[in-house]
PDB file of C-alpha atoms in Angstrom:
ATOM      1  CA  MET A 537      17.575  22.389  -0.287  1.00 39.00           C
ATOM      2  CA  PRO A 538      13.787  22.851  -0.427  1.00 41.00           C
ATOM      3  CA  ILE A 539      12.109  22.997  -3.805  1.00 48.00           C
ATOM      4  CA  GLU A 540      10.909  26.555  -4.365  1.00 51.00           C
ATOM      5  CA  SER A 541       8.322  25.807  -7.050  1.00 62.00           C
ATOM      6  CA  LYS A 542       5.064  24.672  -5.456  1.00 73.00           C
ATOM      7  CA  THR A 543       2.033  22.994  -6.948  1.00 83.00           C
ATOM      8  CA  ARG A 544      -0.575  25.319  -8.368  1.00 89.00           C
ATOM      9  CA  LYS A 545      -3.931  24.890 -10.053  1.00 92.00           C
ATOM     10  CA  ILE A 546      -5.049  25.889 -13.520  1.00 92.00           C
ATOM     11  CA  GLU A 547      -8.666  25.959 -14.641  1.00 92.00           C
ATOM     12  CA  SER A 548      -9.613  23.103 -16.922  1.00 89.00           C
ATOM     13  CA  ALA A 549     -10.057  24.157 -20.529  1.00 85.00           C
ATOM     14  CA  THR A 550     -12.783  21.566 -21.080  1.00 83.00           C
ATOM     15  CA  ARG A 551     -14.764  21.732 -17.816  1.00 81.00           C
ATOM     16  CA  LYS A 552     -15.011  25.238 -16.406  1.00 81.00           C
ATOM     17  CA  GLY A 553     -14.841  25.461 -12.651  1.00 89.00           C
ATOM     18  CA  GLU A 554     -12.662  22.346 -12.267  1.00 92.00           C
ATOM     19  CA  MET A 555      -9.020  22.930 -11.461  1.00 95.00           C
ATOM     20  CA  ILE A 556      -6.028  20.799 -12.463  1.00 96.00           C
ATOM     21  CA  ASN A 557      -3.153  20.619  -9.976  1.00 96.00           C
ATOM     22  CA  TYR A 558       0.288  20.918 -11.576  1.00 96.00           C
ATOM     23  CA  LEU A 559       3.939  21.467 -10.737  1.00 96.00           C
ATOM     24  CA  ARG A 560       6.345  23.332 -12.981  1.00 96.00           C
ATOM     25  CA  LEU A 561      10.090  23.578 -12.339  1.00 94.00           C
ATOM     26  CA  GLU A 562      11.651  26.068 -14.730  1.00 92.00           C
ATOM     27  CA  GLY A 563      15.218  24.793 -14.471  1.00 86.00           C
ATOM     28  CA  ASP A 564      17.857  25.803 -17.010  1.00 77.00           C
ATOM     29  CA  SER A 565      16.313  27.669 -19.946  1.00 68.00           C
ATOM     30  CA  ALA A 566      19.027  26.601 -22.413  1.00 70.00           C
ATOM     31  CA  ASP A 567      17.437  25.347 -25.624  1.00 72.00           C
ATOM     32  CA  HIS A 568      19.693  22.303 -25.897  1.00 83.00           C
ATOM     33  CA  ILE A 569      18.676  20.848 -22.511  1.00 89.00           C
ATOM     34  CA  PRO A 570      15.446  18.841 -22.850  1.00 95.00           C
ATOM     35  CA  GLU A 571      12.710  19.247 -20.293  1.00 96.00           C
ATOM     36  CA  ILE A 572      10.907  16.401 -18.580  1.00 97.00           C
ATOM     37  CA  PHE A 573       7.170  15.885 -18.954  1.00 98.00           C
ATOM     38  CA  TYR A 574       5.818  13.230 -16.589  1.00 98.00           C
ATOM     39  CA  LEU A 575       2.500  11.388 -16.823  1.00 98.00           C
ATOM     40  CA  CYS A 576       1.319   9.551 -13.709  1.00 98.00           C
ATOM     41  CA  GLY A 577      -0.487   6.222 -13.634  1.00 97.00           C
ATOM     42  CA  PHE A 578      -4.083   5.275 -12.931  1.00 96.00           C
ATOM     43  CA  TYR A 579      -5.152   6.531  -9.473  1.00 94.00           C
ATOM     44  CA  SER A 580      -1.621   7.846  -8.917  1.00 94.00           C
ATOM     45  CA  ASN A 581      -0.576  11.439  -8.385  1.00 96.00           C
ATOM     46  CA  ILE A 582       2.479  13.679  -8.153  1.00 95.00           C
ATOM     47  CA  GLN A 583       3.109  12.672  -4.548  1.00 94.00           C
ATOM     48  CA  GLY A 584       4.167   9.215  -5.783  1.00 93.00           C
ATOM     49  CA  GLY A 585       7.656   7.833  -5.287  1.00 93.00           C
ATOM     50  CA  LYS A 586       8.911   7.955  -8.884  1.00 95.00           C
ATOM     51  CA  ILE A 587       7.838  11.494  -9.652  1.00 96.00           C
ATOM     52  CA  GLN A 588       9.006  12.778  -6.268  1.00 95.00           C
ATOM     53  CA  HIS A 589      12.401  11.226  -6.990  1.00 96.00           C
ATOM     54  CA  LEU A 590      12.447  12.967 -10.381  1.00 96.00           C
ATOM     55  CA  ILE A 591      11.385  16.297  -8.876  1.00 96.00           C
ATOM     56  CA  GLU A 592      14.251  16.157  -6.369  1.00 95.00           C
ATOM     57  CA  TRP A 593      16.694  15.111  -9.079  1.00 96.00           C
ATOM     58  CA  ALA A 594      15.501  17.802 -11.513  1.00 95.00           C
ATOM     59  CA  HIS A 595      15.813  20.446  -8.802  1.00 93.00           C
ATOM     60  CA  GLN A 596      19.378  19.373  -8.006  1.00 93.00           C
ATOM     61  CA  GLN A 597      20.300  19.263 -11.692  1.00 93.00           C
ATOM     62  CA  ASN A 598      18.506  22.518 -12.523  1.00 93.00           C
ATOM     63  CA  ARG A 599      16.326  20.699 -15.062  1.00 94.00           C
ATOM     64  CA  ALA A 600      12.911  21.890 -16.205  1.00 95.00           C
ATOM     65  CA  LEU A 601      10.098  19.497 -15.323  1.00 96.00           C
ATOM     66  CA  THR A 602       6.322  19.544 -15.626  1.00 97.00           C
ATOM     67  CA  CYS A 603       3.882  17.151 -13.979  1.00 97.00           C
ATOM     68  CA  PHE A 604       0.255  17.225 -12.873  1.00 97.00           C
ATOM     69  CA  ASP A 605      -2.648  15.363 -11.286  1.00 97.00           C
ATOM     70  CA  TYR A 606      -5.388  14.181 -13.628  1.00 97.00           C
ATOM     71  CA  ARG A 607      -8.878  15.264 -12.673  1.00 95.00           C
ATOM     72  CA  GLY A 608     -10.179  13.123  -9.824  1.00 95.00           C
ATOM     73  CA  HIS A 609      -6.593  12.367  -8.785  1.00 96.00           C
ATOM     74  CA  GLY A 610      -4.440  13.873  -6.052  1.00 94.00           C
ATOM     75  CA  GLU A 611      -5.079  17.579  -5.496  1.00 95.00           C
ATOM     76  CA  SER A 612      -6.995  18.171  -8.734  1.00 96.00           C
ATOM     77  CA  ASP A 613     -10.739  18.766  -8.713  1.00 96.00           C
ATOM     78  CA  GLY A 614     -13.230  16.250  -9.987  1.00 95.00           C
ATOM     79  CA  ASP A 615     -14.785  12.954  -8.941  1.00 94.00           C
ATOM     80  CA  PHE A 616     -12.582   9.992  -9.833  1.00 95.00           C
ATOM     81  CA  THR A 617     -15.595   7.703 -10.341  1.00 95.00           C
ATOM     82  CA  LYS A 618     -17.107  10.149 -12.847  1.00 95.00           C
ATOM     83  CA  SER A 619     -13.891  10.735 -14.788  1.00 95.00           C
ATOM     84  CA  TYR A 620     -12.529   8.798 -17.754  1.00 97.00           C
ATOM     85  CA  PHE A 621      -9.522   8.390 -20.001  1.00 98.00           C
ATOM     86  CA  THR A 622     -10.362  10.997 -22.651  1.00 97.00           C
ATOM     87  CA  GLN A 623     -10.729  13.630 -19.922  1.00 96.00           C
ATOM     88  CA  TRP A 624      -7.365  12.654 -18.472  1.00 97.00           C
ATOM     89  CA  PHE A 625      -5.692  12.835 -21.864  1.00 98.00           C
ATOM     90  CA  ASN A 626      -7.226  16.272 -22.418  1.00 96.00           C
ATOM     91  CA  ASP A 627      -5.738  17.299 -19.059  1.00 96.00           C
ATOM     92  CA  ALA A 628      -2.347  16.104 -20.305  1.00 97.00           C
ATOM     93  CA  LEU A 629      -2.681  18.050 -23.553  1.00 97.00           C
ATOM     94  CA  GLN A 630      -3.693  21.231 -21.732  1.00 96.00           C
ATOM     95  CA  ILE A 631      -0.766  21.077 -19.295  1.00 97.00           C
ATOM     96  CA  PHE A 632       1.670  20.210 -22.106  1.00 97.00           C
ATOM     97  CA  GLU A 633       0.480  23.042 -24.338  1.00 96.00           C
ATOM     98  CA  THR A 634       0.357  25.598 -21.519  1.00 95.00           C
ATOM     99  CA  PHE A 635       3.616  25.024 -19.663  1.00 95.00           C
ATOM    100  CA  THR A 636       6.219  23.068 -21.611  1.00 95.00           C
ATOM    101  CA  LYS A 637       8.930  24.728 -23.672  1.00 92.00           C
ATOM    102  CA  ASN A 638      11.719  23.504 -25.945  1.00 92.00           C
ATOM    103  CA  ASN A 639      12.394  19.791 -26.464  1.00 95.00           C
ATOM    104  CA  GLN A 640      10.900  17.194 -24.150  1.00 97.00           C
ATOM    105  CA  ILE A 641      11.651  13.788 -22.678  1.00 98.00           C
ATOM    106  CA  ILE A 642       8.199  12.245 -22.233  1.00 98.00           C
ATOM    107  CA  ILE A 643       7.936   9.845 -19.286  1.00 98.00           C
ATOM    108  CA  GLY A 644       4.783   7.842 -18.602  1.00 98.00           C
ATOM    109  CA  SER A 645       4.159   5.318 -15.828  1.00 98.00           C
ATOM    110  CA  SER A 646       1.620   2.504 -16.307  1.00 97.00           C
ATOM    111  CA  MET A 647      -1.555   4.250 -17.542  1.00 98.00           C
ATOM    112  CA  GLY A 648       0.684   7.286 -18.018  1.00 98.00           C
ATOM    113  CA  GLY A 649       2.560   5.191 -20.578  1.00 98.00           C
ATOM    114  CA  TRP A 650      -0.710   4.786 -22.472  1.00 98.00           C
ATOM    115  CA  MET A 651      -1.299   8.539 -22.269  1.00 98.00           C
ATOM    116  CA  ALA A 652       2.279   9.120 -23.443  1.00 98.00           C
ATOM    117  CA  MET A 653       1.733   6.886 -26.481  1.00 98.00           C
ATOM    118  CA  ASN A 654      -1.251   9.030 -27.456  1.00 98.00           C
ATOM    119  CA  LEU A 655       0.762  12.210 -26.907  1.00 98.00           C
ATOM    120  CA  LEU A 656       3.574  10.864 -29.079  1.00 98.00           C
ATOM    121  CA  LYS A 657       1.046  10.464 -31.909  1.00 97.00           C
ATOM    122  CA  GLN A 658       0.292  14.200 -31.952  1.00 96.00           C
ATOM    123  CA  ALA A 659       1.905  15.513 -35.146  1.00 95.00           C
ATOM    124  CA  LYS A 660       1.683  19.075 -33.856  1.00 94.00           C
ATOM    125  CA  TRP A 661       4.322  18.392 -31.199  1.00 95.00           C
ATOM    126  CA  GLN A 662       6.501  15.658 -32.679  1.00 95.00           C
ATOM    127  CA  SER A 663       9.388  17.964 -33.546  1.00 95.00           C
ATOM    128  CA  ARG A 664       9.786  18.683 -29.821  1.00 96.00           C
ATOM    129  CA  PHE A 665       9.941  15.058 -28.651  1.00 97.00           C
ATOM    130  CA  GLN A 666      13.599  14.232 -27.988  1.00 97.00           C
ATOM    131  CA  ALA A 667      12.974  10.862 -26.332  1.00 98.00           C
ATOM    132  CA  SER A 668      10.416   8.930 -24.326  1.00 98.00           C
ATOM    133  CA  ILE A 669      10.633   6.481 -21.418  1.00 98.00           C
ATOM    134  CA  LEU A 670       7.615   4.288 -20.730  1.00 98.00           C
ATOM    135  CA  LEU A 671       7.573   2.639 -17.304  1.00 98.00           C
ATOM    136  CA  ALA A 672       5.574  -0.614 -17.254  1.00 98.00           C
ATOM    137  CA  PRO A 673       3.266   0.883 -19.896  1.00 98.00           C
ATOM    138  CA  ALA A 674      -0.373  -0.201 -19.816  1.00 97.00           C
ATOM    139  CA  PRO A 675      -1.904   0.831 -23.149  1.00 98.00           C
ATOM    140  CA  ASP A 676      -5.522  -0.230 -23.716  1.00 98.00           C
ATOM    141  CA  PHE A 677      -5.508  -2.007 -20.360  1.00 96.00           C
ATOM    142  CA  MET A 678      -9.283  -1.940 -19.897  1.00 95.00           C
ATOM    143  CA  THR A 679      -9.763  -4.037 -23.002  1.00 93.00           C
ATOM    144  CA  GLU A 680      -6.443  -5.919 -23.171  1.00 95.00           C
ATOM    145  CA  LEU A 681      -5.670  -6.790 -19.541  1.00 94.00           C
ATOM    146  CA  LEU A 682      -9.121  -7.269 -18.006  1.00 92.00           C
ATOM    147  CA  ASP A 683     -10.724 -10.649 -18.637  1.00 91.00           C
ATOM    148  CA  ASP A 684     -14.303 -11.162 -19.812  1.00 93.00           C
ATOM    149  CA  GLU A 685     -15.501 -11.933 -16.291  1.00 91.00           C
ATOM    150  CA  MET A 686     -14.194  -8.656 -14.879  1.00 90.00           C
ATOM    151  CA  ARG A 687     -15.616  -6.632 -17.749  1.00 92.00           C
ATOM    152  CA  ALA A 688     -18.987  -8.357 -17.223  1.00 94.00           C
ATOM    153  CA  ARG A 689     -18.862  -7.434 -13.526  1.00 92.00           C
ATOM    154  CA  ILE A 690     -18.216  -3.820 -14.430  1.00 94.00           C
ATOM    155  CA  ARG A 691     -21.253  -3.868 -16.728  1.00 94.00           C
ATOM    156  CA  THR A 692     -23.427  -5.388 -14.020  1.00 93.00           C
ATOM    157  CA  GLU A 693     -22.204  -3.454 -10.979  1.00 93.00           C
ATOM    158  CA  LYS A 694     -21.298  -0.180 -12.826  1.00 94.00           C
ATOM    159  CA  LYS A 695     -18.126   0.154 -10.747  1.00 91.00           C
ATOM    160  CA  ILE A 696     -15.892  -2.376  -9.033  1.00 88.00           C
ATOM    161  CA  ASN A 697     -12.709  -2.501  -6.998  1.00 83.00           C
ATOM    162  CA  PRO A 698     -10.705  -5.056  -9.003  1.00 77.00           C
ATOM    163  CA  TYR A 699      -8.551  -5.965  -6.008  1.00 69.00           C
ATOM    164  CA  GLU A 700     -11.242  -6.729  -3.455  1.00 63.00           C
ATOM    165  CA  GLY A 701     -11.837 -10.117  -1.837  1.00 50.00           C
ATOM    166  CA  GLU A 702      -9.428 -12.801  -2.996  1.00 44.00           C
ATOM    167  CA  TRP A 703      -7.757 -10.258  -5.256  1.00 43.00           C
ATOM    168  CA  GLN A 704      -7.067  -7.795  -2.438  1.00 45.00           C
ATOM    169  CA  LYS A 705      -3.620  -6.232  -2.590  1.00 50.00           C
ATOM    170  CA  GLU A 706      -2.498  -4.141   0.359  1.00 50.00           C
ATOM    171  CA  GLU A 707      -0.983  -1.395  -1.768  1.00 55.00           C
ATOM    172  CA  PHE A 708      -4.315  -0.521  -3.402  1.00 58.00           C
ATOM    173  CA  ASP A 709      -6.785   1.974  -1.943  1.00 71.00           C
ATOM    174  CA  PRO A 710     -10.379   0.644  -1.627  1.00 71.00           C
ATOM    175  CA  ASN A 711     -11.468   3.684  -3.656  1.00 81.00           C
ATOM    176  CA  TYR A 712      -9.422   2.372  -6.603  1.00 87.00           C
ATOM    177  CA  VAL A 713     -12.234   1.392  -8.958  1.00 92.00           C
ATOM    178  CA  PHE A 714     -12.985   0.604 -12.559  1.00 94.00           C
ATOM    179  CA  THR A 715     -16.273   2.031 -13.838  1.00 96.00           C
ATOM    180  CA  GLU A 716     -18.538   1.333 -16.774  1.00 97.00           C
ATOM    181  CA  LEU A 717     -17.847   4.905 -17.925  1.00 97.00           C
ATOM    182  CA  MET A 718     -14.112   4.140 -18.103  1.00 97.00           C
ATOM    183  CA  LEU A 719     -14.792   0.862 -19.911  1.00 97.00           C
ATOM    184  CA  ASP A 720     -16.967   2.596 -22.519  1.00 97.00           C
ATOM    185  CA  ASP A 721     -14.439   5.387 -23.062  1.00 98.00           C
ATOM    186  CA  ALA A 722     -11.275   3.274 -23.278  1.00 97.00           C
ATOM    187  CA  PRO A 723     -11.586   2.487 -27.032  1.00 97.00           C
ATOM    188  CA  ASN A 724     -11.445   6.240 -27.780  1.00 97.00           C
ATOM    189  CA  LEU A 725      -7.732   6.238 -26.879  1.00 97.00           C
ATOM    190  CA  ALA A 726      -6.866   2.747 -28.147  1.00 97.00           C
ATOM    191  CA  VAL A 727      -3.351   2.560 -29.585  1.00 98.00           C
ATOM    192  CA  LEU A 728      -2.647  -1.141 -30.063  1.00 97.00           C
ATOM    193  CA  HIS A 729      -4.950  -1.521 -33.065  1.00 94.00           C
ATOM    194  CA  GLU A 730      -2.384   0.074 -35.369  1.00 94.00           C
ATOM    195  CA  LYS A 731       1.362   0.662 -35.433  1.00 96.00           C
ATOM    196  CA  ILE A 732       2.765   4.045 -34.421  1.00 96.00           C
ATOM    197  CA  LYS A 733       5.772   5.529 -36.180  1.00 97.00           C
ATOM    198  CA  ALA A 734       8.174   6.513 -33.410  1.00 97.00           C
ATOM    199  CA  PRO A 735       8.783  10.286 -33.485  1.00 97.00           C
ATOM    200  CA  CYS A 736      11.843   9.847 -31.242  1.00 98.00           C
ATOM    201  CA  PRO A 737      13.741   7.051 -29.458  1.00 98.00           C
ATOM    202  CA  ILE A 738      11.256   5.283 -27.193  1.00 98.00           C
ATOM    203  CA  HIS A 739      12.501   3.117 -24.336  1.00 98.00           C
ATOM    204  CA  VAL A 740      10.466   0.802 -22.145  1.00 98.00           C
ATOM    205  CA  LEU A 741      11.480  -0.105 -18.590  1.00 98.00           C
ATOM    206  CA  GLN A 742       9.582  -3.207 -17.497  1.00 98.00           C
ATOM    207  CA  GLY A 743       9.967  -5.265 -14.328  1.00 97.00           C
ATOM    208  CA  ASP A 744      10.073  -9.008 -14.833  1.00 96.00           C
ATOM    209  CA  ALA A 745       8.187  -9.489 -11.521  1.00 96.00           C
ATOM    210  CA  ASP A 746       5.348  -7.119 -12.448  1.00 95.00           C
ATOM    211  CA  THR A 747       2.003  -8.792 -11.597  1.00 91.00           C
ATOM    212  CA  ILE A 748      -0.156  -5.787 -12.563  1.00 92.00           C
ATOM    213  CA  VAL A 749       1.087  -5.193 -16.113  1.00 95.00           C
ATOM    214  CA  PRO A 750       2.682  -8.433 -17.342  1.00 95.00           C
ATOM    215  CA  PRO A 751       6.079  -8.108 -19.036  1.00 97.00           C
ATOM    216  CA  ASP A 752       4.526  -9.358 -22.288  1.00 97.00           C
ATOM    217  CA  HIS A 753       2.229  -6.337 -22.316  1.00 97.00           C
ATOM    218  CA  GLY A 754       5.135  -3.951 -21.826  1.00 97.00           C
ATOM    219  CA  ARG A 755       6.851  -5.661 -24.738  1.00 98.00           C
ATOM    220  CA  LEU A 756       3.669  -5.324 -26.802  1.00 97.00           C
ATOM    221  CA  ALA A 757       3.695  -1.566 -26.176  1.00 98.00           C
ATOM    222  CA  PHE A 758       7.336  -1.347 -27.266  1.00 98.00           C
ATOM    223  CA  ASP A 759       6.752  -3.428 -30.395  1.00 98.00           C
ATOM    224  CA  ASN A 760       3.808  -1.219 -31.367  1.00 97.00           C
ATOM    225  CA  PHE A 761       6.274   1.461 -32.484  1.00 98.00           C
ATOM    226  CA  THR A 762       7.948   1.269 -35.871  1.00 97.00           C
ATOM    227  CA  ASP A 763      11.290   2.860 -36.821  1.00 97.00           C
ATOM    228  CA  ASN A 764      12.184   2.987 -33.141  1.00 97.00           C
ATOM    229  CA  SER A 765      15.826   3.367 -32.130  1.00 97.00           C
ATOM    230  CA  GLY A 766      15.017   2.875 -28.438  1.00 97.00           C
ATOM    231  CA  ASP A 767      15.313  -0.334 -26.410  1.00 97.00           C
ATOM    232  CA  PHE A 768      13.201  -2.639 -24.271  1.00 98.00           C
ATOM    233  CA  HIS A 769      14.765  -3.032 -20.829  1.00 97.00           C
ATOM    234  CA  LEU A 770      13.554  -5.989 -18.729  1.00 97.00           C
ATOM    235  CA  ILE A 771      14.493  -5.272 -15.118  1.00 97.00           C
ATOM    236  CA  LYS A 772      15.271  -8.288 -12.986  1.00 97.00           C
ATOM    237  CA  GLY A 773      13.177  -8.386  -9.820  1.00 97.00           C
ATOM    238  CA  GLY A 774      11.347  -5.190 -10.702  1.00 96.00           C
ATOM    239  CA  ASP A 775       7.681  -5.001  -9.740  1.00 95.00           C
ATOM    240  CA  HIS A 776       5.032  -2.682 -11.147  1.00 94.00           C
ATOM    241  CA  SER A 777       6.045   0.291  -9.037  1.00 94.00           C
ATOM    242  CA  LEU A 778       9.713   0.298 -10.138  1.00 96.00           C
ATOM    243  CA  ASN A 779      10.363   2.252  -6.955  1.00 95.00           C
ATOM    244  CA  ARG A 780      13.476   0.467  -5.680  1.00 96.00           C
ATOM    245  CA  PRO A 781      16.585   2.672  -5.393  1.00 96.00           C
ATOM    246  CA  GLU A 782      18.213   0.801  -8.263  1.00 97.00           C
ATOM    247  CA  ASP A 783      15.107   1.334 -10.440  1.00 97.00           C
ATOM    248  CA  LEU A 784      15.014   5.062  -9.699  1.00 97.00           C
ATOM    249  CA  ASN A 785      18.738   5.416 -10.350  1.00 96.00           C
ATOM    250  CA  LEU A 786      18.350   3.592 -13.666  1.00 96.00           C
ATOM    251  CA  LEU A 787      15.612   6.032 -14.645  1.00 97.00           C
ATOM    252  CA  THR A 788      17.666   9.162 -13.952  1.00 96.00           C
ATOM    253  CA  GLN A 789      20.750   7.641 -15.595  1.00 96.00           C
ATOM    254  CA  MET A 790      18.682   6.985 -18.699  1.00 97.00           C
ATOM    255  CA  ILE A 791      17.394  10.561 -18.733  1.00 97.00           C
ATOM    256  CA  GLU A 792      20.985  11.801 -18.571  1.00 95.00           C
ATOM    257  CA  ARG A 793      22.006   9.593 -21.493  1.00 95.00           C
ATOM    258  CA  LEU A 794      19.005  10.658 -23.572  1.00 95.00           C
ATOM    259  CA  SER A 795      19.741  14.322 -22.855  1.00 89.00           C
TER     260      SER A 795
END
């Protein structure tokens, strides 16, 4: 059955004239059924495998779901090379405040896990967070996962493709870049410098074969929460994408349990 809800655009609250692409499935309006709020990763968008799987699943289950493309990503306006993390988090806040209702299961993939950790800190919304699932979360990755040499290259060249030359990986677009603007802005959303009191059960799904975000970093994100009744799940053979059928099934099964 085709999904009736189509992506639309909403004008950015912080940069007039730029439009943010989003998808909203209304689903069942019952108060006791939590909605899903999904945050994509760096240079990813809502056409990606995980979120498309969740959209299909939510449609079949009549579950409310909200997702969007950050500015400079997917079908949203903006220049990726001139965008930065604080802008992307503001996009997340605007979409969350405008479209979500009732309780939420917050799901964040890679950089989206970092964005989710910042969202979970927002006292204004904590009563509505029922649970969170972080998929290979990459909090503070510009400062914690890049080595000194790569950061120096960014300073010198202003923008670099981190996977060019000997680092080339086929799955990465050549337009995937890190910029000096992103490097300068990253500390504004840093979360690993202090512990976060978990406002809800927070689970981490982390592949043990992830070469982009090492399993130790996913564990670091999980351990950064205090009073957390969630679990850290190390997935055998899972890579950074966590897009295998068994990974996607595990994700939807977890959502059902947390609901």
